[in-house]
Amino acid sequence: MALKNDRECCAGLWELPVERCERRPECGRCSRPQKVCLCPFLPIHPLKVSTCLYIIQHPAEESRVLRTVPLLAACLPPDKCKILIGRRFSEDRYPELATVCRNPSTLILYPGAEATNLEEVTLGSSSPPIMIIIDGTWSQAKDIFYKNSLFRLPKQVQLKTNISSQYVIRTQPTNTCLSTLECAAVALTIMEKNKSIQETILRPLQALCSFQLQHGAQIHHSKEHLLKNGLYDKPMPKNKRKLRRMELLVNNVKI
């Protein structure tokens, strides 16, 4: 009897109007909600660069609220920052990308034993340089890099830097892991031989983090920092490979 009465009481709920969840209006340039627009911190005019960036973005990044790629794109001319979203990139589906990957002037930014420090690379003068950067978590970036043969064609480079990430509202694996925007800022500064580029591109990121911290966000220390200082409060992984990675972080060994 009680179950029947409960059903009768709930029956009327299905007839109640459902409020539509409308997204806040977004700024057309920085892709932030209009009330927290970051355009005052962007360059008045897009930066003049010869390097073309190809951002390979994992689909999960597209739905994140606090993304850095839209801010990066807003700093550059549209033809100098192209964003491709996906996990798998075949030559048949992405013929333009395949051509780019075969271009001798193309570099792909991905750290590893086979990577050359970007500062040591001599850029050719015959054609404008191209840089491919993968946007995603480290595990997502690794999956994209190793499971797409096209990305093994360009020269692999890495950044040799000891600067700490200013993207303090998102947890990084180590103290020197950088966001996509930060990687692009450092890379463009090196490739364009212009130190002001890094400062200009980092400005909206600094403003984003400052705003979030002022409104309740907490500073996210890197996983490396938390482990070394005994502050990591999550259960340790049972998977031996993941556990080994944790040990390498504690011992400050590059992974």
PDB file of C-alpha atoms in Angstrom:
ATOM      1  CA  MET A   1       0.000   0.000   0.000  1.00  0.00           C
ATOM      2  CA  ALA A   2       2.791   2.387   0.955  1.00  0.00           C
ATOM      3  CA  LEU A   3       4.555   1.687  -2.344  1.00  0.00           C
ATOM      4  CA  LYS A   4       1.393   2.446  -4.263  1.00  0.00           C
ATOM      5  CA  ASN A   5       0.919   5.773  -2.464  1.00  0.00           C
ATOM      6  CA  ASP A   6       4.527   6.709  -3.185  1.00  0.00           C
ATOM      7  CA  ARG A   7       4.000   6.050  -6.864  1.00  0.00           C
ATOM      8  CA  GLU A   8       0.854   8.170  -6.898  1.00  0.00           C
ATOM      9  CA  CYS A   9       2.677  11.017  -5.172  1.00  0.00           C
ATOM     10  CA  CYS A  10       5.564  10.857  -7.634  1.00  0.00           C
ATOM     11  CA  ALA A  11       3.332  10.574 -10.684  1.00  0.00           C
ATOM     12  CA  GLY A  12       2.612  14.292 -10.638  1.00  0.00           C
ATOM     13  CA  LEU A  13       6.292  15.162 -10.664  1.00  0.00           C
ATOM     14  CA  TRP A  14       6.658  13.972 -14.247  1.00  0.00           C
ATOM     15  CA  GLU A  15       4.169  16.634 -15.332  1.00  0.00           C
ATOM     16  CA  LEU A  16       6.145  19.519 -13.817  1.00  0.00           C
ATOM     17  CA  PRO A  17       7.936  21.744 -16.342  1.00  0.00           C
ATOM     18  CA  VAL A  18      11.664  21.149 -16.650  1.00  0.00           C
ATOM     19  CA  GLU A  19      13.880  24.191 -16.529  1.00  0.00           C
ATOM     20  CA  ARG A  20      16.368  24.301 -19.354  1.00  0.00           C
ATOM     21  CA  CYS A  21      19.956  24.705 -18.283  1.00  0.00           C
ATOM     22  CA  GLU A  22      21.274  27.517 -20.437  1.00  0.00           C
ATOM     23  CA  ARG A  23      24.978  28.168 -20.699  1.00  0.00           C
ATOM     24  CA  ARG A  24      26.198  31.605 -19.820  1.00  0.00           C
ATOM     25  CA  PRO A  25      26.924  33.785 -22.863  1.00  0.00           C
ATOM     26  CA  GLU A  26      30.563  33.392 -23.877  1.00  0.00           C
ATOM     27  CA  CYS A  27      32.979  35.947 -25.215  1.00  0.00           C
ATOM     28  CA  GLY A  28      33.657  35.320 -28.881  1.00  0.00           C
ATOM     29  CA  ARG A  29      37.386  35.948 -28.523  1.00  0.00           C
ATOM     30  CA  CYS A  30      38.589  34.351 -25.264  1.00  0.00           C
ATOM     31  CA  SER A  31      35.743  31.759 -24.968  1.00  0.00           C
ATOM     32  CA  ARG A  32      35.208  32.714 -21.330  1.00  0.00           C
ATOM     33  CA  PRO A  33      31.781  33.647 -19.882  1.00  0.00           C
ATOM     34  CA  GLN A  34      31.179  37.311 -20.678  1.00  0.00           C
ATOM     35  CA  LYS A  35      31.061  38.294 -16.998  1.00  0.00           C
ATOM     36  CA  VAL A  36      34.597  36.972 -16.481  1.00  0.00           C
ATOM     37  CA  CYS A  37      35.999  37.868 -19.900  1.00  0.00           C
ATOM     38  CA  LEU A  38      39.801  37.866 -20.082  1.00  0.00           C
ATOM     39  CA  CYS A  39      40.121  39.999 -23.217  1.00  0.00           C
ATOM     40  CA  PRO A  40      41.625  42.952 -21.266  1.00  0.00           C
ATOM     41  CA  PHE A  41      44.636  40.701 -20.639  1.00  0.00           C
ATOM     42  CA  LEU A  42      45.019  39.608 -24.272  1.00  0.00           C
ATOM     43  CA  PRO A  43      47.156  41.509 -26.782  1.00  0.00           C
ATOM     44  CA  ILE A  44      45.211  44.228 -28.584  1.00  0.00           C
ATOM     45  CA  HIS A  45      46.279  42.730 -31.894  1.00  0.00           C
ATOM     46  CA  PRO A  46      47.300  39.095 -32.525  1.00  0.00           C
ATOM     47  CA  LEU A  47      51.025  38.502 -32.182  1.00  0.00           C
ATOM     48  CA  LYS A  48      53.012  38.563 -35.393  1.00  0.00           C
ATOM     49  CA  VAL A  49      54.789  35.228 -35.653  1.00  0.00           C
ATOM     50  CA  SER A  50      56.129  33.170 -38.529  1.00  0.00           C
ATOM     51  CA  THR A  51      55.671  29.829 -36.712  1.00  0.00           C
ATOM     52  CA  CYS A  52      52.413  27.951 -37.242  1.00  0.00           C
ATOM     53  CA  LEU A  53      51.091  25.892 -34.335  1.00  0.00           C
ATOM     54  CA  TYR A  54      49.030  22.743 -34.774  1.00  0.00           C
ATOM     55  CA  ILE A  55      47.297  21.874 -31.499  1.00  0.00           C
ATOM     56  CA  ILE A  56      46.222  18.220 -31.387  1.00  0.00           C
ATOM     57  CA  GLN A  57      43.551  18.259 -28.711  1.00  0.00           C
ATOM     58  CA  HIS A  58      42.172  15.209 -26.915  1.00  0.00           C
ATOM     59  CA  PRO A  59      38.318  15.332 -26.992  1.00  0.00           C
ATOM     60  CA  ALA A  60      38.147  15.374 -23.166  1.00  0.00           C
ATOM     61  CA  GLU A  61      39.925  18.755 -23.101  1.00  0.00           C
ATOM     62  CA  GLU A  62      37.199  20.385 -25.168  1.00  0.00           C
ATOM     63  CA  SER A  63      34.658  20.089 -22.323  1.00  0.00           C
ATOM     64  CA  ARG A  64      36.935  21.367 -19.547  1.00  0.00           C
ATOM     65  CA  VAL A  65      35.890  24.699 -18.061  1.00  0.00           C
ATOM     66  CA  LEU A  66      39.374  26.052 -17.352  1.00  0.00           C
ATOM     67  CA  ARG A  67      41.092  25.429 -20.664  1.00  0.00           C
ATOM     68  CA  THR A  68      44.233  27.198 -21.830  1.00  0.00           C
ATOM     69  CA  VAL A  69      44.092  26.553 -25.578  1.00  0.00           C
ATOM     70  CA  PRO A  70      41.326  29.138 -26.273  1.00  0.00           C
ATOM     71  CA  LEU A  71      43.504  31.768 -24.575  1.00  0.00           C
ATOM     72  CA  LEU A  72      46.493  30.699 -26.661  1.00  0.00           C
ATOM     73  CA  ALA A  73      44.453  30.855 -29.875  1.00  0.00           C
ATOM     74  CA  ALA A  74      43.195  34.331 -28.942  1.00  0.00           C
ATOM     75  CA  CYS A  75      46.794  35.588 -28.773  1.00  0.00           C
ATOM     76  CA  LEU A  76      47.680  34.430 -32.288  1.00  0.00           C
ATOM     77  CA  PRO A  77      46.368  34.978 -35.825  1.00  0.00           C
ATOM     78  CA  PRO A  78      43.854  32.264 -36.847  1.00  0.00           C
ATOM     79  CA  ASP A  79      46.174  30.965 -39.557  1.00  0.00           C
ATOM     80  CA  LYS A  80      48.995  30.531 -37.017  1.00  0.00           C
ATOM     81  CA  CYS A  81      47.101  28.402 -34.486  1.00  0.00           C
ATOM     82  CA  LYS A  82      45.099  25.490 -35.865  1.00  0.00           C
ATOM     83  CA  ILE A  83      43.258  23.121 -33.529  1.00  0.00           C
ATOM     84  CA  LEU A  84      42.415  19.518 -34.437  1.00  0.00           C
ATOM     85  CA  ILE A  85      40.303  17.504 -32.002  1.00  0.00           C
ATOM     86  CA  GLY A  86      40.456  13.719 -31.831  1.00  0.00           C
ATOM     87  CA  ARG A  87      42.314  10.609 -30.685  1.00  0.00           C
ATOM     88  CA  ARG A  88      43.247   8.996 -33.978  1.00  0.00           C
ATOM     89  CA  PHE A  89      44.582  10.824 -37.026  1.00  0.00           C
ATOM     90  CA  SER A  90      44.951   8.800 -40.197  1.00  0.00           C
ATOM     91  CA  GLU A  91      46.392  10.085 -43.449  1.00  0.00           C
ATOM     92  CA  ASP A  92      43.126   9.388 -45.274  1.00  0.00           C
ATOM     93  CA  ARG A  93      40.998  11.483 -42.903  1.00  0.00           C
ATOM     94  CA  TYR A  94      43.574  14.223 -42.312  1.00  0.00           C
ATOM     95  CA  PRO A  95      45.503  14.742 -45.566  1.00  0.00           C
ATOM     96  CA  GLU A  96      46.527  18.310 -44.598  1.00  0.00           C
ATOM     97  CA  LEU A  97      47.979  17.064 -41.302  1.00  0.00           C
ATOM     98  CA  ALA A  98      49.802  14.277 -43.128  1.00  0.00           C
ATOM     99  CA  THR A  99      51.402  16.856 -45.433  1.00  0.00           C
ATOM    100  CA  VAL A 100      52.383  18.939 -42.410  1.00  0.00           C
ATOM    101  CA  CYS A 101      53.964  15.932 -40.675  1.00  0.00           C
ATOM    102  CA  ARG A 102      56.074  15.200 -43.748  1.00  0.00           C
ATOM    103  CA  ASN A 103      57.250  18.798 -44.007  1.00  0.00           C
ATOM    104  CA  PRO A 104      60.976  19.017 -43.065  1.00  0.00           C
ATOM    105  CA  SER A 105      60.215  22.271 -41.213  1.00  0.00           C
ATOM    106  CA  THR A 106      57.760  20.576 -38.841  1.00  0.00           C
ATOM    107  CA  LEU A 107      58.641  19.777 -35.233  1.00  0.00           C
ATOM    108  CA  ILE A 108      56.559  17.894 -32.673  1.00  0.00           C
ATOM    109  CA  LEU A 109      56.859  18.843 -29.025  1.00  0.00           C
ATOM    110  CA  TYR A 110      56.948  15.660 -26.969  1.00  0.00           C
ATOM    111  CA  PRO A 111      59.597  14.884 -24.323  1.00  0.00           C
ATOM    112  CA  GLY A 112      61.543  11.641 -24.375  1.00  0.00           C
ATOM    113  CA  ALA A 113      64.889   9.967 -24.882  1.00  0.00           C
ATOM    114  CA  GLU A 114      64.721  10.548 -28.645  1.00  0.00           C
ATOM    115  CA  ALA A 115      63.792  14.227 -28.335  1.00  0.00           C
ATOM    116  CA  THR A 116      66.236  17.057 -29.051  1.00  0.00           C
ATOM    117  CA  ASN A 117      66.214  20.185 -26.905  1.00  0.00           C
ATOM    118  CA  LEU A 118      64.407  22.866 -28.906  1.00  0.00           C
ATOM    119  CA  GLU A 119      67.136  25.409 -28.115  1.00  0.00           C
ATOM    120  CA  GLU A 120      69.633  23.200 -29.972  1.00  0.00           C
ATOM    121  CA  VAL A 121      67.568  22.848 -33.158  1.00  0.00           C
ATOM    122  CA  THR A 122      68.630  24.877 -36.183  1.00  0.00           C
ATOM    123  CA  LEU A 123      65.532  26.134 -37.954  1.00  0.00           C
ATOM    124  CA  GLY A 124      65.632  26.282 -41.739  1.00  0.00           C
ATOM    125  CA  SER A 125      65.011  29.548 -43.540  1.00  0.00           C
ATOM    126  CA  SER A 126      63.428  28.067 -46.654  1.00  0.00           C
ATOM    127  CA  SER A 127      59.924  27.789 -45.188  1.00  0.00           C
ATOM    128  CA  PRO A 128      58.123  28.959 -42.006  1.00  0.00           C
ATOM    129  CA  PRO A 129      58.521  26.553 -39.075  1.00  0.00           C
ATOM    130  CA  ILE A 130      55.617  24.435 -37.853  1.00  0.00           C
ATOM    131  CA  MET A 131      55.186  23.115 -34.320  1.00  0.00           C
ATOM    132  CA  ILE A 132      52.780  20.326 -33.322  1.00  0.00           C
ATOM    133  CA  ILE A 133      51.702  20.289 -29.660  1.00  0.00           C
ATOM    134  CA  ILE A 134      49.448  17.644 -28.083  1.00  0.00           C
ATOM    135  CA  ASP A 135      46.841  19.017 -25.668  1.00  0.00           C
ATOM    136  CA  GLY A 136      45.635  16.627 -22.968  1.00  0.00           C
ATOM    137  CA  THR A 137      46.666  14.940 -19.743  1.00  0.00           C
ATOM    138  CA  TRP A 138      50.033  13.198 -19.845  1.00  0.00           C
ATOM    139  CA  SER A 139      48.406   9.788 -20.314  1.00  0.00           C
ATOM    140  CA  GLN A 140      46.163  11.153 -23.086  1.00  0.00           C
ATOM    141  CA  ALA A 141      49.106  12.817 -24.827  1.00  0.00           C
ATOM    142  CA  LYS A 142      51.130   9.614 -24.616  1.00  0.00           C
ATOM    143  CA  ASP A 143      48.276   7.632 -26.151  1.00  0.00           C
ATOM    144  CA  ILE A 144      47.903  10.111 -29.014  1.00  0.00           C
ATOM    145  CA  PHE A 145      51.637  10.293 -29.712  1.00  0.00           C
ATOM    146  CA  TYR A 146      52.353   6.569 -29.768  1.00  0.00           C
ATOM    147  CA  LYS A 147      49.163   5.386 -31.473  1.00  0.00           C
ATOM    148  CA  ASN A 148      49.325   7.762 -34.435  1.00  0.00           C
ATOM    149  CA  SER A 149      52.131   6.936 -36.851  1.00  0.00           C
ATOM    150  CA  LEU A 150      51.937  10.400 -38.451  1.00  0.00           C
ATOM    151  CA  PHE A 151      53.341  11.960 -35.282  1.00  0.00           C
ATOM    152  CA  ARG A 152      56.498   9.868 -35.536  1.00  0.00           C
ATOM    153  CA  LEU A 153      57.439  11.571 -38.808  1.00  0.00           C
ATOM    154  CA  PRO A 154      58.385  15.111 -37.634  1.00  0.00           C
ATOM    155  CA  LYS A 155      61.537  15.807 -35.645  1.00  0.00           C
ATOM    156  CA  GLN A 156      60.777  15.278 -31.943  1.00  0.00           C
ATOM    157  CA  VAL A 157      61.784  18.110 -29.616  1.00  0.00           C
ATOM    158  CA  GLN A 158      61.427  18.990 -25.949  1.00  0.00           C
ATOM    159  CA  LEU A 159      61.799  22.055 -23.748  1.00  0.00           C
ATOM    160  CA  LYS A 160      64.795  22.233 -21.455  1.00  0.00           C
ATOM    161  CA  THR A 161      63.466  24.506 -18.743  1.00  0.00           C
ATOM    162  CA  ASN A 162      63.328  24.604 -14.975  1.00  0.00           C
ATOM    163  CA  ILE A 163      60.475  27.094 -14.710  1.00  0.00           C
ATOM    164  CA  SER A 164      57.469  26.048 -12.639  1.00  0.00           C
ATOM    165  CA  SER A 165      53.986  26.067 -14.110  1.00  0.00           C
ATOM    166  CA  GLN A 166      51.868  29.127 -13.391  1.00  0.00           C
ATOM    167  CA  TYR A 167      48.732  27.083 -14.083  1.00  0.00           C
ATOM    168  CA  VAL A 168      48.303  26.576 -10.337  1.00  0.00           C
ATOM    169  CA  ILE A 169      44.583  25.745 -10.446  1.00  0.00           C
ATOM    170  CA  ARG A 170      45.229  22.363 -12.069  1.00  0.00           C
ATOM    171  CA  THR A 171      47.385  19.541 -10.711  1.00  0.00           C
ATOM    172  CA  GLN A 172      50.520  18.741 -12.734  1.00  0.00           C
ATOM    173  CA  PRO A 173      52.559  15.507 -12.433  1.00  0.00           C
ATOM    174  CA  THR A 174      55.815  17.323 -11.607  1.00  0.00           C
ATOM    175  CA  ASN A 175      56.900  20.820 -10.657  1.00  0.00           C
ATOM    176  CA  THR A 176      58.227  21.547 -14.145  1.00  0.00           C
ATOM    177  CA  CYS A 177      55.307  20.158 -16.175  1.00  0.00           C
ATOM    178  CA  LEU A 178      53.710  22.978 -18.152  1.00  0.00           C
ATOM    179  CA  SER A 179      50.247  23.557 -19.580  1.00  0.00           C
ATOM    180  CA  THR A 180      49.737  23.605 -23.345  1.00  0.00           C
ATOM    181  CA  LEU A 181      49.631  27.415 -23.350  1.00  0.00           C
ATOM    182  CA  GLU A 182      52.874  27.615 -21.377  1.00  0.00           C
ATOM    183  CA  CYS A 183      54.610  25.118 -23.662  1.00  0.00           C
ATOM    184  CA  ALA A 184      53.538  27.116 -26.696  1.00  0.00           C
ATOM    185  CA  ALA A 185      54.679  30.383 -25.090  1.00  0.00           C
ATOM    186  CA  VAL A 186      58.161  29.024 -24.334  1.00  0.00           C
ATOM    187  CA  ALA A 187      58.468  27.304 -27.724  1.00  0.00           C
ATOM    188  CA  LEU A 188      57.416  30.394 -29.680  1.00  0.00           C
ATOM    189  CA  THR A 189      59.806  32.572 -27.675  1.00  0.00           C
ATOM    190  CA  ILE A 190      62.676  30.276 -28.695  1.00  0.00           C
ATOM    191  CA  MET A 191      61.636  29.821 -32.304  1.00  0.00           C
ATOM    192  CA  GLU A 192      60.821  33.480 -32.916  1.00  0.00           C
ATOM    193  CA  LYS A 193      63.796  34.717 -30.835  1.00  0.00           C
ATOM    194  CA  ASN A 194      61.495  37.147 -29.041  1.00  0.00           C
ATOM    195  CA  LYS A 195      61.310  37.069 -25.231  1.00  0.00           C
ATOM    196  CA  SER A 196      58.243  39.328 -25.097  1.00  0.00           C
ATOM    197  CA  ILE A 197      56.092  36.577 -26.652  1.00  0.00           C
ATOM    198  CA  GLN A 198      56.217  34.447 -23.502  1.00  0.00           C
ATOM    199  CA  GLU A 199      55.190  37.356 -21.270  1.00  0.00           C
ATOM    200  CA  THR A 200      52.309  38.305 -23.572  1.00  0.00           C
ATOM    201  CA  ILE A 201      50.883  34.789 -23.866  1.00  0.00           C
ATOM    202  CA  LEU A 202      51.201  34.062 -20.131  1.00  0.00           C
ATOM    203  CA  ARG A 203      49.350  37.227 -19.112  1.00  0.00           C
ATOM    204  CA  PRO A 204      45.779  35.873 -19.639  1.00  0.00           C
ATOM    205  CA  LEU A 205      46.707  32.603 -17.880  1.00  0.00           C
ATOM    206  CA  GLN A 206      47.957  34.545 -14.865  1.00  0.00           C
ATOM    207  CA  ALA A 207      44.718  36.554 -14.844  1.00  0.00           C
ATOM    208  CA  LEU A 208      42.613  33.370 -15.082  1.00  0.00           C
ATOM    209  CA  CYS A 209      44.380  31.745 -12.128  1.00  0.00           C
ATOM    210  CA  SER A 210      44.251  34.936 -10.064  1.00  0.00           C
ATOM    211  CA  PHE A 211      40.509  35.274 -10.621  1.00  0.00           C
ATOM    212  CA  GLN A 212      39.818  31.644  -9.728  1.00  0.00           C
ATOM    213  CA  LEU A 213      41.907  31.864  -6.543  1.00  0.00           C
ATOM    214  CA  GLN A 214      40.083  35.024  -5.493  1.00  0.00           C
ATOM    215  CA  HIS A 215      36.772  33.198  -5.848  1.00  0.00           C
ATOM    216  CA  GLY A 216      37.473  30.063  -3.834  1.00  0.00           C
ATOM    217  CA  ALA A 217      39.796  27.937  -5.931  1.00  0.00           C
ATOM    218  CA  GLN A 218      42.753  26.335  -4.176  1.00  0.00           C
ATOM    219  CA  ILE A 219      46.360  26.216  -5.319  1.00  0.00           C
ATOM    220  CA  HIS A 220      47.113  22.764  -6.742  1.00  0.00           C
ATOM    221  CA  HIS A 221      50.594  21.564  -5.947  1.00  0.00           C
ATOM    222  CA  SER A 222      52.124  19.036  -8.303  1.00  0.00           C
ATOM    223  CA  LYS A 223      51.841  15.337  -7.550  1.00  0.00           C
ATOM    224  CA  GLU A 224      55.626  15.332  -7.166  1.00  0.00           C
ATOM    225  CA  HIS A 225      55.425  18.036  -4.447  1.00  0.00           C
ATOM    226  CA  LEU A 226      52.620  16.253  -2.587  1.00  0.00           C
ATOM    227  CA  LEU A 227      54.447  12.921  -2.573  1.00  0.00           C
ATOM    228  CA  LYS A 228      57.770  14.371  -1.453  1.00  0.00           C
ATOM    229  CA  ASN A 229      56.159  16.281   1.416  1.00  0.00           C
ATOM    230  CA  GLY A 230      53.855  13.509   2.609  1.00  0.00           C
ATOM    231  CA  LEU A 231      50.746  15.428   1.552  1.00  0.00           C
ATOM    232  CA  TYR A 232      49.384  12.991  -1.023  1.00  0.00           C
ATOM    233  CA  ASP A 233      46.059  11.921   0.494  1.00  0.00           C
ATOM    234  CA  LYS A 234      44.798   9.548  -2.203  1.00  0.00           C
ATOM    235  CA  PRO A 235      45.190   5.747  -2.045  1.00  0.00           C
ATOM    236  CA  MET A 236      48.408   4.538  -3.641  1.00  0.00           C
ATOM    237  CA  PRO A 237      47.816   2.657  -6.903  1.00  0.00           C
ATOM    238  CA  LYS A 238      47.845  -1.140  -6.887  1.00  0.00           C
ATOM    239  CA  ASN A 239      49.051  -1.276 -10.473  1.00  0.00           C
ATOM    240  CA  LYS A 240      52.827  -1.908 -10.372  1.00  0.00           C
ATOM    241  CA  ARG A 241      53.544   0.360 -13.319  1.00  0.00           C
ATOM    242  CA  LYS A 242      51.669   3.292 -11.774  1.00  0.00           C
ATOM    243  CA  LEU A 243      53.290   2.624  -8.419  1.00  0.00           C
ATOM    244  CA  ARG A 244      56.712   2.695 -10.081  1.00  0.00           C
ATOM    245  CA  ARG A 245      55.883   6.064 -11.640  1.00  0.00           C
ATOM    246  CA  MET A 246      55.010   7.374  -8.172  1.00  0.00           C
ATOM    247  CA  GLU A 247      58.393   6.194  -6.868  1.00  0.00           C
ATOM    248  CA  LEU A 248      60.180   7.943  -9.741  1.00  0.00           C
ATOM    249  CA  LEU A 249      58.371  11.188  -8.919  1.00  0.00           C
ATOM    250  CA  VAL A 250      59.477  10.984  -5.289  1.00  0.00           C
ATOM    251  CA  ASN A 251      63.084  10.307  -6.323  1.00  0.00           C
ATOM    252  CA  ASN A 252      63.009  13.146  -8.875  1.00  0.00           C
ATOM    253  CA  VAL A 253      63.699  10.837 -11.795  1.00  0.00           C
ATOM    254  CA  LYS A 254      62.437  11.910 -15.227  1.00  0.00           C
ATOM    255  CA  ILE A 255      59.622   9.720 -16.508  1.00  0.00           C
TER     256      ILE A 255
END
